[in-house]
Amino acid sequence: MSSDVGVGVGVSPGNVPVYHGSNLKVLDMRVRLAELILRCVICGLAILSAVLIGTDTQVREIFTIRKKAKFTDMKALVFLVIANGLAAAYSLVQILRCVLSMIRGTVLFNKPLAWVIFSGDQLIAYLTLAAVAAAAQSAVFAKLGQMELQWMKTCDLYGKFCNQIGEGVASAVIVCLSTVVLSAISAFSLFRLYGDNKEKSSGGW
């Protein structure tokens, strides 16, 4: 009777380790693939956003005075370009690590490395969030103006400039959201090393 109950609940020594090991390997592969995709998205869109904003200019002639609008006229846009550049560079380094990990299959993923990746992902997430928030606020003022402070609607004069800036900011928003998701993934990868399966998961990355 005791033997039958043991088999019924699935505690056979010959089956359980294989089942859990297989599940852990599938989970590792999915997490690694999701991380790689997100880092590629971040790298590509961050570069796109920086290029769109950094190369955007428009010249208008107002009362015989030529005025050239460029992203350096708004400090929030300069901050956004710098943040996107840092996010792209960091993501490129992490993409190389992910590819190497997937090729070799047995790259050691220990606690110190996990903490470095987690800290870096958190820093980039906060950096891009701050940059996008600042740029979005400036974009609202440029689009709608501020009558109380007698700030004119800049986009009424520089429509092409504002449209391209809008595309760059939209790309940066996707970058920001992706970094937030990625920081959650890196947090999961870090804190599961402190769980019951830390010995099994430490060699899968």
XYZ file of N, CA and C in Angstrom:
615
model
N 0.843 -1.207 0.000
C 0.000 0.000 0.000
C 0.868 1.243 0.000
N 1.926 1.220 0.840
C 2.846 2.356 0.920
C 3.551 2.580 -0.396
N 3.924 1.479 -1.063
C 4.620 1.586 -2.346
C 3.712 2.178 -3.410
N 2.415 1.794 -3.400
C 1.479 2.291 -4.398
C 1.255 3.790 -4.245
N 1.158 4.272 -2.984
C 0.943 5.693 -2.750
C 2.134 6.492 -3.238
N 3.353 5.960 -3.008
C 4.565 6.654 -3.429
C 4.604 6.849 -4.925
N 4.199 5.812 -5.678
C 4.201 5.915 -7.131
C 3.107 6.853 -7.591
N 1.964 6.856 -6.901
C 0.825 7.671 -7.306
C 1.100 9.155 -7.215
N 1.863 9.601 -6.215
C 2.104 11.027 -6.045
C 3.305 11.483 -6.852
N 3.946 10.557 -7.539
C 5.010 10.952 -8.455
C 6.321 11.263 -7.779
N 6.720 10.463 -6.754
C 7.987 10.721 -6.072
C 9.021 9.676 -6.437
N 8.838 9.042 -7.559
C 9.794 8.028 -7.990
C 11.152 8.663 -8.229
N 12.207 8.147 -7.599
C 13.536 8.742 -7.747
C 14.012 8.754 -9.188
N 13.489 7.890 -10.029
C 13.945 7.826 -11.404
C 13.277 8.836 -12.317
N 12.178 9.446 -11.886
C 11.427 10.330 -12.774
C 11.488 11.798 -12.371
N 11.370 12.082 -11.075
C 11.232 13.461 -10.627
C 12.402 14.347 -11.002
N 13.661 13.960 -10.777
C 14.772 14.845 -11.130
C 14.798 15.189 -12.607
N 14.471 14.222 -13.465
C 14.479 14.473 -14.905
C 13.407 15.471 -15.267
N 12.229 15.375 -14.629
C 11.106 16.268 -14.929
C 11.449 17.707 -14.556
N 11.943 17.886 -13.323
C 12.269 19.237 -12.866
C 13.452 19.803 -13.629
N 14.431 18.978 -13.938
C 15.590 19.448 -14.696
C 15.191 19.923 -16.075
N 14.273 19.220 -16.710
C 13.798 19.604 -18.036
C 13.055 20.933 -17.975
N 12.203 21.086 -16.957
C 11.461 22.341 -16.798
C 12.400 23.511 -16.572
N 13.419 23.314 -15.771
C 14.374 24.368 -15.467
C 15.140 24.783 -16.715
N 15.494 23.821 -17.539
C 16.220 24.121 -18.764
C 15.350 24.906 -19.740
N 14.076 24.521 -19.859
C 13.152 25.252 -20.733
C 12.957 26.673 -20.243
N 12.840 26.841 -18.923
C 12.683 28.172 -18.345
C 13.904 29.040 -18.626
N 15.082 28.452 -18.470
C 16.322 29.184 -18.744
C 16.376 29.647 -20.192
N 16.018 28.779 -21.100
C 16.063 29.124 -22.517
C 15.084 30.253 -22.839
N 13.891 30.195 -22.266
C 12.896 31.233 -22.525
C 13.329 32.576 -21.965
N 13.886 32.552 -20.757
C 14.345 33.797 -20.135
C 15.498 34.397 -20.927
N 16.429 33.544 -21.356
C 17.566 34.033 -22.135
C 17.121 34.609 -23.475
N 16.161 33.948 -24.119
C 15.663 34.432 -25.407
C 14.929 35.761 -25.246
N 14.096 35.859 -24.203
C 13.374 37.111 -23.946
C 14.345 38.246 -23.645
N 15.375 37.941 -22.869
C 16.384 38.962 -22.542
C 17.104 39.435 -23.794
N 17.489 38.493 -24.656
C 18.202 38.848 -25.880
C 17.335 39.707 -26.795
N 16.071 39.343 -26.942
C 15.164 40.112 -27.802
C 14.986 41.535 -27.266
N 14.770 41.651 -25.961
C 14.574 42.972 -25.365
C 15.818 43.840 -25.512
N 16.982 43.245 -25.327
C 18.220 44.028 -25.445
C 18.437 44.474 -26.895
N 18.074 43.654 -27.847
C 18.171 44.052 -29.263
C 17.198 45.183 -29.578
N 15.981 45.085 -29.030
C 14.983 46.146 -29.229
C 15.484 47.457 -28.635
N 16.010 47.388 -27.420
C 16.511 48.584 -26.746
C 17.655 49.208 -27.534
N 18.597 48.383 -27.962
C 19.750 48.889 -28.701
C 19.322 49.553 -30.005
N 18.467 48.877 -30.766
C 18.042 49.408 -32.056
C 17.225 50.680 -31.939
N 16.234 50.685 -31.046
C 15.370 51.853 -30.909
C 16.076 53.019 -30.227
N 17.009 52.731 -29.334
C 17.770 53.808 -28.697
C 18.633 54.531 -29.726
N 19.257 53.762 -30.619
C 20.046 54.372 -31.690
C 19.139 55.175 -32.620
N 17.985 54.596 -32.972
C 17.035 55.290 -33.843
C 16.571 56.609 -33.218
N 16.234 56.568 -31.934
C 15.777 57.768 -31.247
C 16.861 58.832 -31.206
N 18.090 58.427 -30.897
C 19.198 59.383 -30.829
C 19.462 60.016 -32.191
N 19.375 59.216 -33.255
C 19.618 59.733 -34.607
C 18.500 60.690 -35.027
N 17.244 60.297 -34.764
C 16.116 61.146 -35.135
C 16.194 62.511 -34.451
N 16.507 62.488 -33.177
C 16.555 63.748 -32.430
C 17.833 64.526 -32.740
N 18.963 63.820 -32.777
C 20.244 64.495 -32.969
C 20.429 65.120 -34.335
N 19.759 64.593 -35.354
C 19.908 65.122 -36.711
C 18.759 66.045 -37.116
N 17.838 66.280 -36.205
C 16.654 67.073 -36.537
C 16.966 68.569 -36.499
N 16.724 69.245 -37.597
C 16.872 70.697 -37.679
C 15.805 71.266 -38.604
N 15.505 72.521 -38.410
C 14.591 73.232 -39.304
C 14.900 74.725 -39.243
N 14.990 75.349 -40.411
C 15.304 76.771 -40.495
C 14.053 77.529 -40.898
N 13.740 78.583 -40.139
C 12.615 79.462 -40.453
C 13.111 80.899 -40.537
N 12.502 81.637 -41.419
C 12.850 83.055 -41.549
C 11.720 83.895 -40.979
N 12.010 84.607 -39.899
C 11.012 85.417 -39.212
C 11.453 86.878 -39.244
N 10.703 87.683 -39.973
C 11.044 89.104 -40.105
C 12.496 89.283 -40.567
N 12.826 88.592 -41.638
C 14.163 88.638 -42.259
C 15.266 88.068 -41.361
N 14.883 87.479 -40.247
C 15.867 86.852 -39.356
C 15.745 85.338 -39.496
N 16.844 84.710 -39.844
C 16.856 83.253 -39.996
C 17.134 82.602 -38.638
N 16.239 81.742 -38.274
C 16.364 81.042 -37.001
C 16.362 79.544 -37.244
N 17.378 78.873 -36.732
C 17.517 77.424 -36.931
C 17.185 76.697 -35.633
N 16.214 75.819 -35.697
C 15.844 75.011 -34.536
C 16.635 73.713 -34.557
N 17.211 73.370 -33.435
C 17.968 72.116 -33.311
C 17.795 71.569 -31.904
N 18.133 70.302 -31.733
C 17.825 69.648 -30.458
C 18.596 70.244 -29.294
N 19.755 70.868 -29.563
C 20.538 71.456 -28.479
C 19.874 72.693 -27.876
N 18.823 73.192 -28.520
C 18.095 74.333 -27.965
C 17.275 73.937 -26.742
N 17.030 72.630 -26.575
C 16.259 72.133 -25.432
C 17.118 71.137 -24.665
N 17.469 71.481 -23.447
C 18.366 70.638 -22.650
C 17.772 69.257 -22.384
N 16.460 69.178 -22.325
C 15.827 67.877 -22.099
C 16.091 66.927 -23.257
N 16.144 67.467 -24.478
C 16.439 66.631 -25.636
C 17.897 66.198 -25.652
N 18.782 67.083 -25.200
C 20.203 66.711 -25.090
C 20.353 65.559 -24.098
N 19.660 65.660 -22.969
C 19.671 64.601 -21.966
C 19.144 63.296 -22.543
N 18.082 63.388 -23.344
C 17.489 62.185 -23.937
C 18.439 61.523 -24.929
N 19.129 62.326 -25.735
C 20.090 61.770 -26.691
C 21.226 61.067 -25.953
N 21.726 61.684 -24.891
C 22.805 61.067 -24.106
C 22.324 59.771 -23.459
N 21.125 59.798 -22.892
C 20.574 58.602 -22.247
C 20.387 57.470 -23.251
N 19.895 57.808 -24.446
C 19.733 56.784 -25.484
C 21.073 56.217 -25.929
N 22.082 57.075 -26.027
C 23.408 56.605 -26.399
C 23.973 55.638 -25.374
N 23.818 55.975 -24.091
C 24.299 55.091 -23.026
C 23.527 53.775 -23.013
N 22.212 53.855 -23.219
C 21.389 52.639 -23.233
C 21.779 51.731 -24.392
N 22.049 52.320 -25.558
C 22.439 51.527 -26.728
C 23.796 50.862 -26.512
N 24.755 51.612 -25.971
C 26.093 51.062 -25.739
C 26.052 49.940 -24.705
N 25.324 50.167 -23.620
C 25.202 49.142 -22.580
C 24.504 47.903 -23.121
N 23.450 48.103 -23.887
C 22.702 46.969 -24.441
C 23.566 46.160 -25.407
N 24.408 46.841 -26.180
C 25.273 46.138 -27.120
C 26.236 45.212 -26.383
N 26.789 45.701 -25.283
C 27.690 44.863 -24.475
C 26.939 43.657 -23.929
N 25.731 43.877 -23.436
C 24.943 42.786 -22.883
C 24.466 41.811 -23.960
N 24.230 42.314 -25.161
C 23.857 41.425 -26.269
C 24.997 40.452 -26.559
N 26.214 40.954 -26.571
C 27.376 40.086 -26.805
C 27.480 39.024 -25.713
N 27.205 39.418 -24.452
C 27.228 38.453 -23.367
C 26.145 37.394 -23.554
N 24.953 37.829 -23.926
C 23.843 36.886 -24.126
C 24.139 35.902 -25.259
N 24.665 36.413 -26.363
C 24.987 35.547 -27.502
C 26.055 34.537 -27.112
N 27.085 35.005 -26.401
C 28.141 34.105 -25.952
C 27.584 33.045 -25.027
N 26.668 33.457 -24.143
C 26.052 32.515 -23.220
C 25.249 31.455 -23.955
N 24.496 31.862 -24.978
C 23.665 30.914 -25.712
C 24.503 29.985 -26.583
N 25.636 30.492 -27.093
C 26.502 29.657 -27.918
C 27.212 28.598 -27.080
N 27.783 29.040 -25.964
C 28.532 28.116 -25.118
C 27.619 27.236 -24.277
N 26.521 27.837 -23.801
C 25.544 27.052 -23.057
C 25.893 26.788 -21.609
N 27.153 27.008 -21.222
C 27.560 26.717 -19.845
C 28.316 27.882 -19.233
N 27.998 29.101 -19.669
C 28.656 30.267 -19.084
C 28.194 30.434 -17.649
N 29.130 30.562 -16.732
C 28.798 30.654 -15.319
C 28.046 31.949 -15.033
N 26.920 31.815 -14.379
C 26.120 32.980 -14.000
C 26.078 33.007 -12.480
N 27.107 33.617 -11.866
C 27.205 33.618 -10.416
C 26.596 34.867 -9.815
N 26.586 34.942 -8.506
C 25.940 36.054 -7.820
C 26.595 37.406 -8.107
N 27.929 37.515 -8.067
C 28.535 38.824 -8.374
C 28.169 39.342 -9.770
N 28.213 38.461 -10.774
C 27.846 38.862 -12.129
C 26.369 39.224 -12.208
N 25.540 38.447 -11.520
C 24.103 38.728 -11.511
C 23.815 40.091 -10.883
N 24.550 40.431 -9.828
C 24.370 41.732 -9.187
C 24.809 42.872 -10.106
N 25.900 42.665 -10.845
C 26.377 43.692 -11.772
C 25.337 43.949 -12.864
N 24.804 42.859 -13.440
C 23.801 42.991 -14.502
C 22.526 43.636 -13.965
N 22.093 43.186 -12.791
C 20.891 43.749 -12.174
C 21.058 45.248 -11.913
N 22.208 45.632 -11.362
C 22.455 47.045 -11.061
C 22.516 47.878 -12.340
N 23.184 47.337 -13.360
C 23.264 48.053 -14.633
C 21.904 48.235 -15.285
N 21.090 47.188 -15.259
C 19.742 47.276 -15.847
C 18.871 48.276 -15.088
N 18.990 48.280 -13.756
C 18.223 49.240 -12.958
C 18.650 50.673 -13.277
N 19.956 50.890 -13.384
C 20.472 52.227 -13.669
C 19.983 52.736 -15.024
N 20.040 51.877 -16.039
C 19.587 52.270 -17.379
C 18.083 52.523 -17.393
N 17.333 51.719 -16.647
C 15.883 51.904 -16.593
C 15.535 53.261 -15.983
N 16.162 53.589 -14.863
C 15.899 54.880 -14.225
C 16.382 56.037 -15.096
N 17.520 55.854 -15.754
C 18.064 56.909 -16.605
C 17.137 57.215 -17.776
N 16.691 56.170 -18.461
C 15.804 56.380 -19.606
C 14.444 56.920 -19.172
N 13.966 56.474 -18.016
C 12.685 56.968 -17.510
C 12.758 58.468 -17.226
N 13.841 58.895 -16.587
C 14.009 60.316 -16.282
C 14.137 61.136 -17.561
N 14.891 60.625 -18.522
C 15.098 61.349 -19.775
C 13.800 61.476 -20.562
N 13.030 60.388 -20.636
C 11.764 60.418 -21.362
C 10.777 61.362 -20.685
N 10.732 61.346 -19.357
C 9.816 62.229 -18.629
C 10.148 63.696 -18.893
N 11.443 64.029 -18.856
C 11.860 65.410 -19.098
C 11.555 65.833 -20.533
N 11.846 64.945 -21.490
C 11.599 65.268 -22.895
C 10.104 65.394 -23.181
N 9.298 64.541 -22.565
C 7.853 64.599 -22.775
C 7.271 65.906 -22.239
N 7.758 66.347 -21.094
C 7.283 67.606 -20.535
C 7.640 68.777 -21.453
N 8.878 68.777 -21.958
C 9.290 69.839 -22.880
C 8.476 69.792 -24.166
N 8.164 68.578 -24.633
C 7.376 68.432 -25.856
C 5.964 68.989 -25.680
N 5.396 68.799 -24.498
C 4.056 69.326 -24.228
C 4.070 70.856 -24.260
N 5.091 71.450 -23.649
C 5.201 72.912 -23.668
C 5.393 73.430 -25.090
N 6.199 72.700 -25.883
C 6.438 73.131 -27.257
C 5.177 73.005 -28.111
N 4.374 71.995 -27.823
C 3.164 71.758 -28.609
C 2.010 72.660 -28.189
N 1.809 72.806 -26.889
C 0.644 73.528 -26.376
C 0.969 74.927 -25.875
N 2.253 75.173 -25.591
C 2.622 76.460 -25.034
C 2.193 76.575 -23.578
N 2.397 77.749 -23.009
C 1.993 78.013 -21.629
C 1.585 79.477 -21.535
N 0.289 79.703 -21.646
C -0.232 81.063 -21.719
C 0.088 81.863 -20.463
N 0.029 81.217 -19.285
C 0.278 81.921 -18.042
C 1.681 82.502 -17.984
N 2.631 81.803 -18.607
C 4.019 82.271 -18.624
C 4.379 82.946 -19.937
N 3.385 83.100 -20.816
C 3.576 83.732 -22.128
C 4.594 82.959 -22.981
N 4.532 81.626 -22.878
C 5.369 80.771 -23.724
C 4.570 80.411 -24.964
N 5.115 80.700 -26.118
C 4.413 80.466 -27.369
C 4.448 78.986 -27.764
N 3.569 78.630 -28.683
C 3.542 77.261 -29.209
C 4.625 77.129 -30.281
N 5.761 76.607 -29.869
C 6.909 76.517 -30.770
C 6.611 75.652 -31.990
N 5.813 74.625 -31.800
C 5.540 73.700 -32.902
C 4.700 74.334 -34.012
N 4.050 75.453 -33.711
C 3.331 76.157 -34.768
C 4.297 76.764 -35.779
N 5.502 77.054 -35.327
C 6.515 77.632 -36.207
C 7.424 76.565 -36.815
N 7.691 75.531 -36.040
C 8.630 74.486 -36.488
C 7.911 73.135 -36.504
N 6.978 72.994 -37.414
C 6.186 71.777 -37.490
C 6.997 70.544 -37.830
N 7.843 70.634 -38.860
C 8.665 69.492 -39.267
C 9.612 69.078 -38.137
N 10.205 70.051 -37.503
C 11.123 69.786 -36.396
C 10.410 69.035 -35.277
N 9.232 69.497 -34.908
C 8.490 68.867 -33.817
C 8.022 67.455 -34.178
N 7.640 67.251 -35.425
C 7.188 65.918 -35.843
C 8.309 64.890 -35.713
N 9.501 65.261 -36.140
C 10.623 64.317 -36.048
C 11.030 64.099 -34.599
N 10.968 65.164 -33.805
C 11.246 65.013 -32.373
C 10.230 64.068 -31.745
N 8.974 64.189 -32.160
C 7.932 63.311 -31.637
C 8.213 61.845 -31.942
N 8.713 61.582 -33.146
C 9.063 60.204 -33.506
C 10.210 59.690 -32.639
N 11.172 60.557 -32.389
C 12.300 60.163 -31.536
C 11.868 59.899 -30.109
N 10.994 60.735 -29.584
C 10.506 60.549 -28.219
C 9.654 59.280 -28.124
N 8.856 58.995 -29.154
C 8.048 57.770 -29.160
C 8.935 56.529 -29.118
N 10.019 56.550 -29.889
C 10.974 55.434 -29.851
C 11.599 55.314 -28.471
N 11.897 56.463 -27.849
C 12.499 56.453 -26.515
C 11.539 55.901 -25.470
N 10.246 56.140 -25.649
C 9.245 55.597 -24.722
C 9.257 54.069 -24.760
N 9.354 53.506 -25.977
C 9.420 52.045 -26.098
C 10.703 51.519 -25.462
N 11.795 52.252 -25.651
C 13.065 51.875 -25.014
C 12.898 51.855 -23.501
N 12.268 52.896 -22.972
C 12.063 52.994 -21.526
C 11.246 51.820 -20.995
N 10.134 51.519 -21.648
C 9.286 50.400 -21.212
C 10.037 49.074 -21.289
N 10.859 48.920 -22.321
C 11.634 47.687 -22.481
C 12.672 47.542 -21.373
N 13.285 48.654 -20.972
C 14.276 48.585 -19.893
C 13.615 48.230 -18.563
N 12.385 48.681 -18.365
C 11.668 48.338 -17.139
C 11.389 46.830 -17.087
N 10.923 46.282 -18.208
C 10.672 44.836 -18.273
C 11.974 44.066 -18.095
N 13.028 44.554 -18.731
C 14.324 43.882 -18.651
C 14.879 43.908 -17.228
N 14.672 45.001 -16.518
C 15.143 45.078 -15.134
C 14.411 44.060 -14.258
N 13.136 43.793 -14.593
C 12.390 42.773 -13.855
C 12.949 41.383 -14.139
N 13.321 41.139 -15.397
C 13.910 39.848 -15.764
C 15.245 39.645 -15.045
N 16.080 40.686 -15.026
C 17.377 40.559 -14.366
C 17.197 40.389 -12.857
N 16.158 40.995 -12.289
C 15.866 40.798 -10.867
C 15.475 39.348 -10.601
N 14.651 38.788 -11.490
C 14.266 37.379 -11.369
C 15.491 36.475 -11.456
N 16.368 36.756 -12.424
C 17.561 35.936 -12.610
C 18.496 36.019 -11.407
N 18.523 37.193 -10.764
C 19.385 37.360 -9.594
C 18.827 36.654 -8.368
N 17.586 36.945 -8.029
C 17.056 36.471 -6.751
C 16.711 34.984 -6.761
N 16.582 34.393 -7.939
C 16.351 32.952 -7.932
C 17.634 32.196 -7.575
N 18.795 32.873 -7.674
C 20.040 32.240 -7.245
C 20.070 32.019 -5.747
N 19.220 32.751 -5.022
C 19.162 32.614 -3.576
C 18.086 31.626 -3.141
N 17.396 31.000 -4.121
C 16.334 30.062 -3.800
C 16.849 28.645 -3.623
N 15.914 27.731 -3.565
C 16.261 26.322 -3.344
C 16.974 25.719 -4.534
N 16.739 26.268 -5.742
C 17.315 25.682 -6.951
C 18.530 26.443 -7.444
N 19.204 27.182 -6.562
C 20.300 28.032 -6.994
C 21.442 27.240 -7.610
N 21.678 26.023 -7.114
C 22.769 25.235 -7.640
C 22.457 24.778 -9.055
N 21.154 24.486 -9.331
C 20.773 24.035 -10.675
C 20.791 25.207 -11.655
N 20.351 26.372 -11.191
C 20.229 27.511 -12.121
C 21.539 28.217 -12.356
N 22.536 28.065 -11.468
C 23.774 28.818 -11.617
C 24.587 28.392 -12.811
N 24.407 27.178 -13.312
C 25.188 26.719 -14.445
C 24.485 26.815 -15.765
N 23.210 27.293 -15.791
C 22.454 27.300 -17.010
C 22.623 28.539 -17.847
N 23.374 29.538 -17.325
C 23.494 30.790 -18.045
C 24.907 30.944 -18.588
